[in-house]
C-alpha cells in the first residue's frame, strides 16, 4: 500500500510520523519522570514531617508521665490526699444541712447552668437528675464549691474558702492555691485526687460536676476517667502511669478529654490515685504547628493529624480551622451524618467527631508505616505518609498529608506546557514537510516530461534547467545527453570509416605493448627478492615484542601487590601471584570467573552498579582513585584491602586493572590508636570527677578555718592583742588563697566534665569594673602599683553571667598585679560592633615584666606559665588564665594578648552585649539575686531572730557568732526537721539553710518551710559548700551563700531579708551552726540552732522565729523537706529563710526553692561577714 504513494506523499508522511513519534515519546517520558520525582520528593518530605511530629508527641507524653510521677510522690500531695479524704468523709457530720435543701439547690444549678450548656454543645436533650450525685457528702461539697460558688462557670476554681468552718475547708484553703498554681504552670485542664478505697473524687481544681462524685457507682462510672482510675488503682507499682484515650466527656460539656493517672502511696500503703485531665490544646498545637503549616513545608493544603482506634481525629482538622463553612460542606457531601455535623459546628472542633476511615489510617493502626495516594476524610485525593504511634497503651495512627493537586501543581503546569509545545512543533513539522515535498516533486515532474520526449526520439526539444539543486544538475545532464545523442547520430557514419583505419593501427600498438610487458616481468622478479628480505625483518621485530611482553608479565607476577585485570563485564582475565596469596585462589581456578567471587555480597552489588555506569574518560568515584574495601578469600574469610583501579583500551576493548594491597595491619594500628585515645578521654573524665569530689571534701574544713580565724582576728583586735592579729590575718589570708586554688581546680574540672553552667542576668558593666577595682586595691598595692579605670560612657546594659565576668576581671588584675612592681594597671571598657553585633571590649593593661613572644601561644593553657622561673619567683598554679579563656569562650567571647617583654602586657577580651546560652533551658524559673530583692527595712530598734539550719557544728557556730556581732538573736539547729519546727514555733525573721544535711537535706527543709502557711513567707538564705546563685534563685531562696561564708556578705543578706529578732539556724555541721549563731548574736539577734530539717521544725514550733538560716544537705530531714513542712505551718508561711548550701542544685531543686526562700548562699564562697551584712541590710541595722 505504501509503495503505491507518490514520492511527495511518502516524504510528507515519513517526516510527519517521525516528528510526531519523537515529540510524543520525549514528552511522555519527561512527564512521567518528572511526576515520579515530584511524588518521591513529596513522600520524603511528608515522612520527615510525620517522624518529627511523632517524636514531639512521644516527648510530650514522656514529659507529662514524669510530671505526674513526681507530683504523686511529692510529700505535699501525699499529705493533701490523706487530709482531703479525711475531710470528705467527715464533712456531713461537721455541717448540718437539710437534704431537701441540698437537692433543690443542686437541681436548680444543674437545670439552669449545666444542662442548657450541655444540650447546646451536644444538640441532645439531657436530664439534670441523672447527673446529680446521691451521696450526702458529694451533695454538700458540690453545693458549697459549685452551686453556691459566686464565681461564674469556668471560674469556680478561683474560690479558696467557702467559709463553712469544716476540716475539709481548712485543708482546701491550705493546699488549693499550691495545686492550682501547678495546674496553671503546666497547663493541665484539671487535677483530681481520688480515694483509693471508695473511688470518691475528694478534690478537684477546676470544680466541674465530676467533683465530689464516685467513680465506681456514681453518675460518671462509665466515663474514661473512671476507666483510668480503675487501672491505676489496681496497680501496686509506685511508678505506674496509665493514659486513656480521648472521648467526649460530659462534665466538660462533651468536649473530648483524655486522662493520665498514677497511684499515691503513703509508705507502702496505697491511699489514692492522682489524675490529670490532659489539655487538648497541647497536642493540637504540636500537630497543627500552632497553625503555621507553611513553616514545616505543608503548603496550603497539607496537614498532620492523629487518628484513634475509633477512627476519629485526636487534633483539629486544618480545614475546619481555616474555612469552617467549606469544610462542613465537603464532609457533608461525602455522607457525614447530621448529628456529627451539628456537633462539629456547635463545639467548633473535629476532635473525637470527624471519622477518618481511609486506606492509610487502617494500615497504620495495624502497624504499617508507609506512603500512598488515596482519598482522605474529605474525599480529596492526597499524598500521605502514615505510621503507628504507640504510647503507653494508646494506639494511634499519625498521618502527614497534602492534596495531590497541590503536590503535583508544578508537574501539571509543566505537562501543559509540554503538550502546547509539542502541538506547535507537530504543526510546524507538517507545514515544513509539505513545503519540502512540493519543492522536490515539481522539478521532478518537469524532468519526467523531458525524459519521455527523449524516449520517444525527440532530440530537437531543448530541456530547460528546472532548479538550482541536484535536480537542476540532473536536467542539465539530460540536456547535455540530448545534444550528445544528436551529435552521435551525425558522427556515427564518420566513425565507421575511421574505425577500420584505427584497428590496423591498434594491432601494431598491441604488439609493441606485449614486448614491453616481458621487460616488466623481469623487473617484478627482482622486486620479489626485496620483499622477502622485508618479511624476515618483520618476523624479527615480532619476536622482540613477544620477549618484551614476557618481561612485563614476569614483573606483574612478582609484584608485592595483587594485580587483577577484568573486562567490562567483570570477568577476570589475569590474576598475579600476589593476588593468589591474598585470596587463596590459583590463577587457573579464578580466570574467566566474575570478580564478584572475591567480594562480600553487599559490595558485589555496588561493583555491578559501577561497571554499568562507568563512562570511559569521564570523572569516576572509583577509576583513578584509591578506596578501602573488604575482600573475601576462598575460605569465605574477609579482610580489609586498599584498591586502586585504572581503565585501559586493548584492541579497542575496555579493560580494568586493579592494584590490591592487604591493609589488615594498618587497620589494627588505627584501632589501637583510637583505643588509646578513648582511654585517655576516660582518664581525663575520671580526673575531672575526682577533682570535683576532692574539692568538696577540702572546702568543708576550710569553712571552719576561715570562719574561726576571722572571728578570732576580730576578737584579738577588740581585745588589743596586736601581736596575735598579724598571725591570725596570715591564717585567714592563707586559707582564702587555698580556697581560691581549690575553686580554680573545681571550675576547671566542672568545665572539662561539662557541668559548668551560665547564669545570665542584666547588669551594668561599669559598676562591676568599679567593684572589682575597689576589691583589688589592696592586692594591687602590695607591689606599690596604681590601679586606674577608663570606662566609656556608651556602654550598654549587659546580659551575661556577672559572676564569671567579675572573676575574669579579678583574675586578670590579680595576674597583672603579680608581675608588676611600682607600675600602673589600667582597666578599660568600650562598646564595639562586630559583624553587626553589639559587643564590649575590655582590656587590662600593665607595665610589668611582659611575656616572651614564644610563650604567648601557650599562656592560656592549664598549669602553664611563661617558664619555670616564673613559678619559682611569682608562684601560682597556672589555672587563672586558663579559666579566664574558658569563661570567655563559654559566653561566646574571645581573648588575646598584646605584650612586649620588659614593657608590659595587655589582656583584651571581647564579649557579646547579650550572651545566649548554647543549650537554653525550655522553661527557666524566675531568678532572683541579692540586688533584685526588694529591701524590707524596718525599725532598727526591733531585735529579731535568725534561724540557722546546718548539720555542721562549726558552720553553725561561725554563723551564730557573726550574726550575734551584728546584734541579731540567732537560733541554730543541726537538722532540717528541727529547723522547720523552730521556724513554726519562733517565726524568725530570716532562715539560713544548709543543703547537705543527713536524713533531711536542705531542699526538703525548704519545701517544708514554703509549704507551711506560718513559715512560707520567712526569707530563706541557702548556705552550703557548693553554691549556685542561679539555681538558688530559681528554687525560691532569697540568696545562696557558699561555705565558708564571707562575713560581710552574710551581714548584707541578713540585713536585706530579716529585721533583727530571733533566727533559727539549721545545719548538720556544728561549725556552721556555731559561726552562724555567733554572727547573728553580734548584730543583735537571738539564735536557735537545729542539726537537720526535723530538728529545725521542732525548734521553729517552740520559738517565735523571725529568720531561718537553712542548710540543704542534712540528715533526718534535708533543707527541701524542711521548707515544705515549714511553709505548710500557719506561722511558717511568712518566715524568711536564707539557704546556705555547698551543693550544685538541679532544675527541679531550683523549682522547689523558687519563691520559698529569700536568699541562697554558697558555703565556700560566702564569709560570715557577708551573711551578717545581708541579715543586717534585710532588717535595717546600720
mmCIF file with all atom_site columns, C-alpha atoms in Angstrom, residues 219-327:
data_model
loop_
_atom_site.group_PDB
_atom_site.id
_atom_site.type_symbol
_atom_site.label_atom_id
_atom_site.label_alt_id
_atom_site.label_comp_id
_atom_site.label_asym_id
_atom_site.label_entity_id
_atom_site.label_seq_id
_atom_site.pdbx_PDB_ins_code
_atom_site.Cartn_x
_atom_site.Cartn_y
_atom_site.Cartn_z
_atom_site.occupancy
_atom_site.B_iso_or_equiv
_atom_site.pdbx_formal_charge
_atom_site.auth_seq_id
_atom_site.auth_comp_id
_atom_site.auth_asym_id
_atom_site.auth_atom_id
_atom_site.pdbx_PDB_model_num
ATOM 1   C CA . UNK A 1 219 ? -23.050 9.276  87.555  1.00 0.00 ? 219 UNK A CA 1
ATOM 2   C CA . UNK A 1 220 ? -19.719 9.123  85.661  1.00 0.00 ? 220 UNK A CA 1
ATOM 3   C CA . UNK A 1 221 ? -18.822 5.494  86.402  1.00 0.00 ? 221 UNK A CA 1
ATOM 4   C CA . UNK A 1 222 ? -18.822 4.638  82.674  1.00 0.00 ? 222 UNK A CA 1
ATOM 5   C CA . UNK A 1 223 ? -16.566 7.525  81.611  1.00 0.00 ? 223 UNK A CA 1
ATOM 6   C CA . UNK A 1 224 ? -12.916 7.283  80.684  1.00 0.00 ? 224 UNK A CA 1
ATOM 7   C CA . UNK A 1 225 ? -11.865 8.981  83.936  1.00 0.00 ? 225 UNK A CA 1
ATOM 8   C CA . UNK A 1 226 ? -13.431 6.067  85.785  1.00 0.00 ? 226 UNK A CA 1
ATOM 9   C CA . UNK A 1 227 ? -11.575 3.693  83.474  1.00 0.00 ? 227 UNK A CA 1
ATOM 10  C CA . UNK A 1 228 ? -8.160  5.252  84.175  1.00 0.00 ? 228 UNK A CA 1
ATOM 11  C CA . UNK A 1 229 ? -8.913  5.288  87.929  1.00 0.00 ? 229 UNK A CA 1
ATOM 12  C CA . UNK A 1 230 ? -9.685  1.556  87.916  1.00 0.00 ? 230 UNK A CA 1
ATOM 13  C CA . UNK A 1 231 ? -6.461  0.776  86.007  1.00 0.00 ? 231 UNK A CA 1
ATOM 14  C CA . UNK A 1 232 ? -4.246  2.888  88.300  1.00 0.00 ? 232 UNK A CA 1
ATOM 15  C CA . UNK A 1 233 ? -5.995  1.633  91.436  1.00 0.00 ? 233 UNK A CA 1
ATOM 16  C CA . UNK A 1 234 ? -5.301  -1.999 90.529  1.00 0.00 ? 234 UNK A CA 1
ATOM 17  C CA . UNK A 1 235 ? -1.538  -1.414 90.318  1.00 0.00 ? 235 UNK A CA 1
ATOM 18  C CA . UNK A 1 236 ? 0.786   -1.746 93.295  1.00 0.00 ? 236 UNK A CA 1
ATOM 19  C CA . UNK A 1 237 ? 3.700   -0.274 91.340  1.00 0.00 ? 237 UNK A CA 1
ATOM 20  C CA . UNK A 1 238 ? 4.679   3.170  92.662  1.00 0.00 ? 238 UNK A CA 1
ATOM 21  C CA . UNK A 1 239 ? 5.992   4.121  89.213  1.00 0.00 ? 239 UNK A CA 1
ATOM 22  C CA . UNK A 1 240 ? 2.806   3.051  87.410  1.00 0.00 ? 240 UNK A CA 1
ATOM 23  C CA . UNK A 1 241 ? 1.399   5.587  84.926  1.00 0.00 ? 241 UNK A CA 1
ATOM 24  C CA . UNK A 1 242 ? -1.626  4.961  82.707  1.00 0.00 ? 242 UNK A CA 1
ATOM 25  C CA . UNK A 1 243 ? -3.188  7.089  79.966  1.00 0.00 ? 243 UNK A CA 1
ATOM 26  C CA . UNK A 1 244 ? -6.679  6.631  78.492  1.00 0.00 ? 244 UNK A CA 1
ATOM 27  C CA . UNK A 1 245 ? -7.645  7.927  75.094  1.00 0.00 ? 245 UNK A CA 1
ATOM 28  C CA . UNK A 1 246 ? -9.760  10.980 74.299  1.00 0.00 ? 246 UNK A CA 1
ATOM 29  C CA . UNK A 1 247 ? -13.532 10.618 74.281  1.00 0.00 ? 247 UNK A CA 1
ATOM 30  C CA . UNK A 1 248 ? -16.434 13.067 74.771  1.00 0.00 ? 248 UNK A CA 1
ATOM 31  C CA . UNK A 1 249 ? -16.620 13.933 78.473  1.00 0.00 ? 249 UNK A CA 1
ATOM 32  C CA . UNK A 1 250 ? -19.956 15.113 79.834  1.00 0.00 ? 250 UNK A CA 1
ATOM 33  C CA . UNK A 1 251 ? -18.676 17.176 82.833  1.00 0.00 ? 251 UNK A CA 1
ATOM 34  C CA . UNK A 1 252 ? -16.619 19.227 80.351  1.00 0.00 ? 252 UNK A CA 1
ATOM 35  C CA . UNK A 1 253 ? -19.723 19.785 78.222  1.00 0.00 ? 253 UNK A CA 1
ATOM 36  C CA . UNK A 1 254 ? -18.995 16.904 75.882  1.00 0.00 ? 254 UNK A CA 1
ATOM 37  C CA . UNK A 1 255 ? -15.561 18.257 74.942  1.00 0.00 ? 255 UNK A CA 1
ATOM 38  C CA . UNK A 1 256 ? -13.040 15.471 74.194  1.00 0.00 ? 256 UNK A CA 1
ATOM 39  C CA . UNK A 1 257 ? -10.998 14.584 77.276  1.00 0.00 ? 257 UNK A CA 1
ATOM 40  C CA . UNK A 1 258 ? -8.089  12.240 77.998  1.00 0.00 ? 258 UNK A CA 1
ATOM 41  C CA . UNK A 1 259 ? -6.751  11.344 81.422  1.00 0.00 ? 259 UNK A CA 1
ATOM 42  C CA . UNK A 1 260 ? -3.411  10.231 82.889  1.00 0.00 ? 260 UNK A CA 1
ATOM 43  C CA . UNK A 1 261 ? -3.234  8.648  86.333  1.00 0.00 ? 261 UNK A CA 1
ATOM 44  C CA . UNK A 1 262 ? -0.730  7.337  88.891  1.00 0.00 ? 262 UNK A CA 1
ATOM 45  C CA . UNK A 1 263 ? -1.337  5.781  92.324  1.00 0.00 ? 263 UNK A CA 1
ATOM 46  C CA . UNK A 1 264 ? -0.421  7.700  95.511  1.00 0.00 ? 264 UNK A CA 1
ATOM 47  C CA . UNK A 1 265 ? 1.343   5.751  98.248  1.00 0.00 ? 265 UNK A CA 1
ATOM 48  C CA . UNK A 1 266 ? 1.918   6.728  101.860 1.00 0.00 ? 266 UNK A CA 1
ATOM 49  C CA . UNK A 1 267 ? 4.834   4.483  102.701 1.00 0.00 ? 267 UNK A CA 1
ATOM 50  C CA . UNK A 1 268 ? 3.779   1.159  101.208 1.00 0.00 ? 268 UNK A CA 1
ATOM 51  C CA . UNK A 1 269 ? 0.049   1.824  101.564 1.00 0.00 ? 269 UNK A CA 1
ATOM 52  C CA . UNK A 1 270 ? -1.889  2.958  98.507  1.00 0.00 ? 270 UNK A CA 1
ATOM 53  C CA . UNK A 1 271 ? -4.146  5.783  99.663  1.00 0.00 ? 271 UNK A CA 1
ATOM 54  C CA . UNK A 1 272 ? -5.354  7.337  96.451  1.00 0.00 ? 272 UNK A CA 1
ATOM 55  C CA . UNK A 1 273 ? -4.988  7.999  92.742  1.00 0.00 ? 273 UNK A CA 1
ATOM 56  C CA . UNK A 1 274 ? -3.730  11.250 91.196  1.00 0.00 ? 274 UNK A CA 1
ATOM 57  C CA . UNK A 1 275 ? -5.423  12.047 87.860  1.00 0.00 ? 275 UNK A CA 1
ATOM 58  C CA . UNK A 1 276 ? -4.612  14.820 85.372  1.00 0.00 ? 276 UNK A CA 1
ATOM 59  C CA . UNK A 1 277 ? -7.207  15.822 82.777  1.00 0.00 ? 277 UNK A CA 1
ATOM 60  C CA . UNK A 1 278 ? -4.937  16.478 79.832  1.00 0.00 ? 278 UNK A CA 1
ATOM 61  C CA . UNK A 1 279 ? -5.192  19.725 77.872  1.00 0.00 ? 279 UNK A CA 1
ATOM 62  C CA . UNK A 1 280 ? -6.210  19.075 74.308  1.00 0.00 ? 280 UNK A CA 1
ATOM 63  C CA . UNK A 1 281 ? -4.590  22.304 73.118  1.00 0.00 ? 281 UNK A CA 1
ATOM 64  C CA . UNK A 1 282 ? -1.022  20.978 73.597  1.00 0.00 ? 282 UNK A CA 1
ATOM 65  C CA . UNK A 1 283 ? -1.453  18.006 71.228  1.00 0.00 ? 283 UNK A CA 1
ATOM 66  C CA . UNK A 1 284 ? -3.369  20.271 68.863  1.00 0.00 ? 284 UNK A CA 1
ATOM 67  C CA . UNK A 1 285 ? -0.548  22.857 68.847  1.00 0.00 ? 285 UNK A CA 1
ATOM 68  C CA . UNK A 1 286 ? 2.032   20.152 68.083  1.00 0.00 ? 286 UNK A CA 1
ATOM 69  C CA . UNK A 1 287 ? 0.075   18.597 65.232  1.00 0.00 ? 287 UNK A CA 1
ATOM 70  C CA . UNK A 1 288 ? -1.054  21.923 63.686  1.00 0.00 ? 288 UNK A CA 1
ATOM 71  C CA . UNK A 1 289 ? 2.370   23.506 64.341  1.00 0.00 ? 289 UNK A CA 1
ATOM 72  C CA . UNK A 1 290 ? 0.459   26.287 66.098  1.00 0.00 ? 290 UNK A CA 1
ATOM 73  C CA . UNK A 1 291 ? -1.429  26.911 62.824  1.00 0.00 ? 291 UNK A CA 1
ATOM 74  C CA . UNK A 1 292 ? 1.857   27.565 60.970  1.00 0.00 ? 292 UNK A CA 1
ATOM 75  C CA . UNK A 1 293 ? 1.719   24.710 58.479  1.00 0.00 ? 293 UNK A CA 1
ATOM 76  C CA . UNK A 1 294 ? 3.933   26.547 55.946  1.00 0.00 ? 294 UNK A CA 1
ATOM 77  C CA . UNK A 1 295 ? 6.832   26.551 58.410  1.00 0.00 ? 295 UNK A CA 1
ATOM 78  C CA . UNK A 1 296 ? 7.090   22.754 58.161  1.00 0.00 ? 296 UNK A CA 1
ATOM 79  C CA . UNK A 1 297 ? 6.612   22.730 54.383  1.00 0.00 ? 297 UNK A CA 1
ATOM 80  C CA . UNK A 1 298 ? 2.947   21.662 54.224  1.00 0.00 ? 298 UNK A CA 1
ATOM 81  C CA . UNK A 1 299 ? 1.844   24.412 51.813  1.00 0.00 ? 299 UNK A CA 1
ATOM 82  C CA . UNK A 1 300 ? -1.803  25.457 51.616  1.00 0.00 ? 300 UNK A CA 1
ATOM 83  C CA . UNK A 1 301 ? -3.421  22.010 51.836  1.00 0.00 ? 301 UNK A CA 1
ATOM 84  C CA . UNK A 1 302 ? -1.001  19.879 53.886  1.00 0.00 ? 302 UNK A CA 1
ATOM 85  C CA . UNK A 1 303 ? -1.703  18.821 57.453  1.00 0.00 ? 303 UNK A CA 1
ATOM 86  C CA . UNK A 1 304 ? -0.612  16.350 60.125  1.00 0.00 ? 304 UNK A CA 1
ATOM 87  C CA . UNK A 1 305 ? -3.164  14.673 62.343  1.00 0.00 ? 305 UNK A CA 1
ATOM 88  C CA . UNK A 1 306 ? -3.679  11.755 64.719  1.00 0.00 ? 306 UNK A CA 1
ATOM 89  C CA . UNK A 1 307 ? -6.467  9.165  64.453  1.00 0.00 ? 307 UNK A CA 1
ATOM 90  C CA . UNK A 1 308 ? -7.524  6.969  67.373  1.00 0.00 ? 308 UNK A CA 1
ATOM 91  C CA . UNK A 1 309 ? -8.571  3.339  67.325  1.00 0.00 ? 309 UNK A CA 1
ATOM 92  C CA . UNK A 1 310 ? -12.183 4.528  66.992  1.00 0.00 ? 310 UNK A CA 1
ATOM 93  C CA . UNK A 1 311 ? -11.118 6.080  63.630  1.00 0.00 ? 311 UNK A CA 1
ATOM 94  C CA . UNK A 1 312 ? -11.781 9.660  64.790  1.00 0.00 ? 312 UNK A CA 1
ATOM 95  C CA . UNK A 1 313 ? -9.430  12.641 64.918  1.00 0.00 ? 313 UNK A CA 1
ATOM 96  C CA . UNK A 1 314 ? -7.348  13.464 68.013  1.00 0.00 ? 314 UNK A CA 1
ATOM 97  C CA . UNK A 1 315 ? -6.500  17.013 66.870  1.00 0.00 ? 315 UNK A CA 1
ATOM 98  C CA . UNK A 1 316 ? -8.237  19.777 64.920  1.00 0.00 ? 316 UNK A CA 1
ATOM 99  C CA . UNK A 1 317 ? -8.589  19.480 61.170  1.00 0.00 ? 317 UNK A CA 1
ATOM 100 C CA . UNK A 1 318 ? -6.674  22.238 59.395  1.00 0.00 ? 318 UNK A CA 1
ATOM 101 C CA . UNK A 1 319 ? -9.619  22.789 57.093  1.00 0.00 ? 319 UNK A CA 1
ATOM 102 C CA . UNK A 1 320 ? -12.031 23.374 59.998  1.00 0.00 ? 320 UNK A CA 1
ATOM 103 C CA . UNK A 1 321 ? -9.625  25.967 61.403  1.00 0.00 ? 321 UNK A CA 1
ATOM 104 C CA . UNK A 1 322 ? -9.085  27.819 58.110  1.00 0.00 ? 322 UNK A CA 1
ATOM 105 C CA . UNK A 1 323 ? -12.512 27.611 56.434  1.00 0.00 ? 323 UNK A CA 1
ATOM 106 C CA . UNK A 1 324 ? -15.198 26.136 58.644  1.00 0.00 ? 324 UNK A CA 1
ATOM 107 C CA . UNK A 1 325 ? -18.130 26.517 56.221  1.00 0.00 ? 325 UNK A CA 1
ATOM 108 C CA . UNK A 1 326 ? -16.268 24.969 53.282  1.00 0.00 ? 326 UNK A CA 1
ATOM 109 C CA . UNK A 1 327 ? -15.027 22.135 55.488  1.00 0.00 ? 327 UNK A CA 1
#
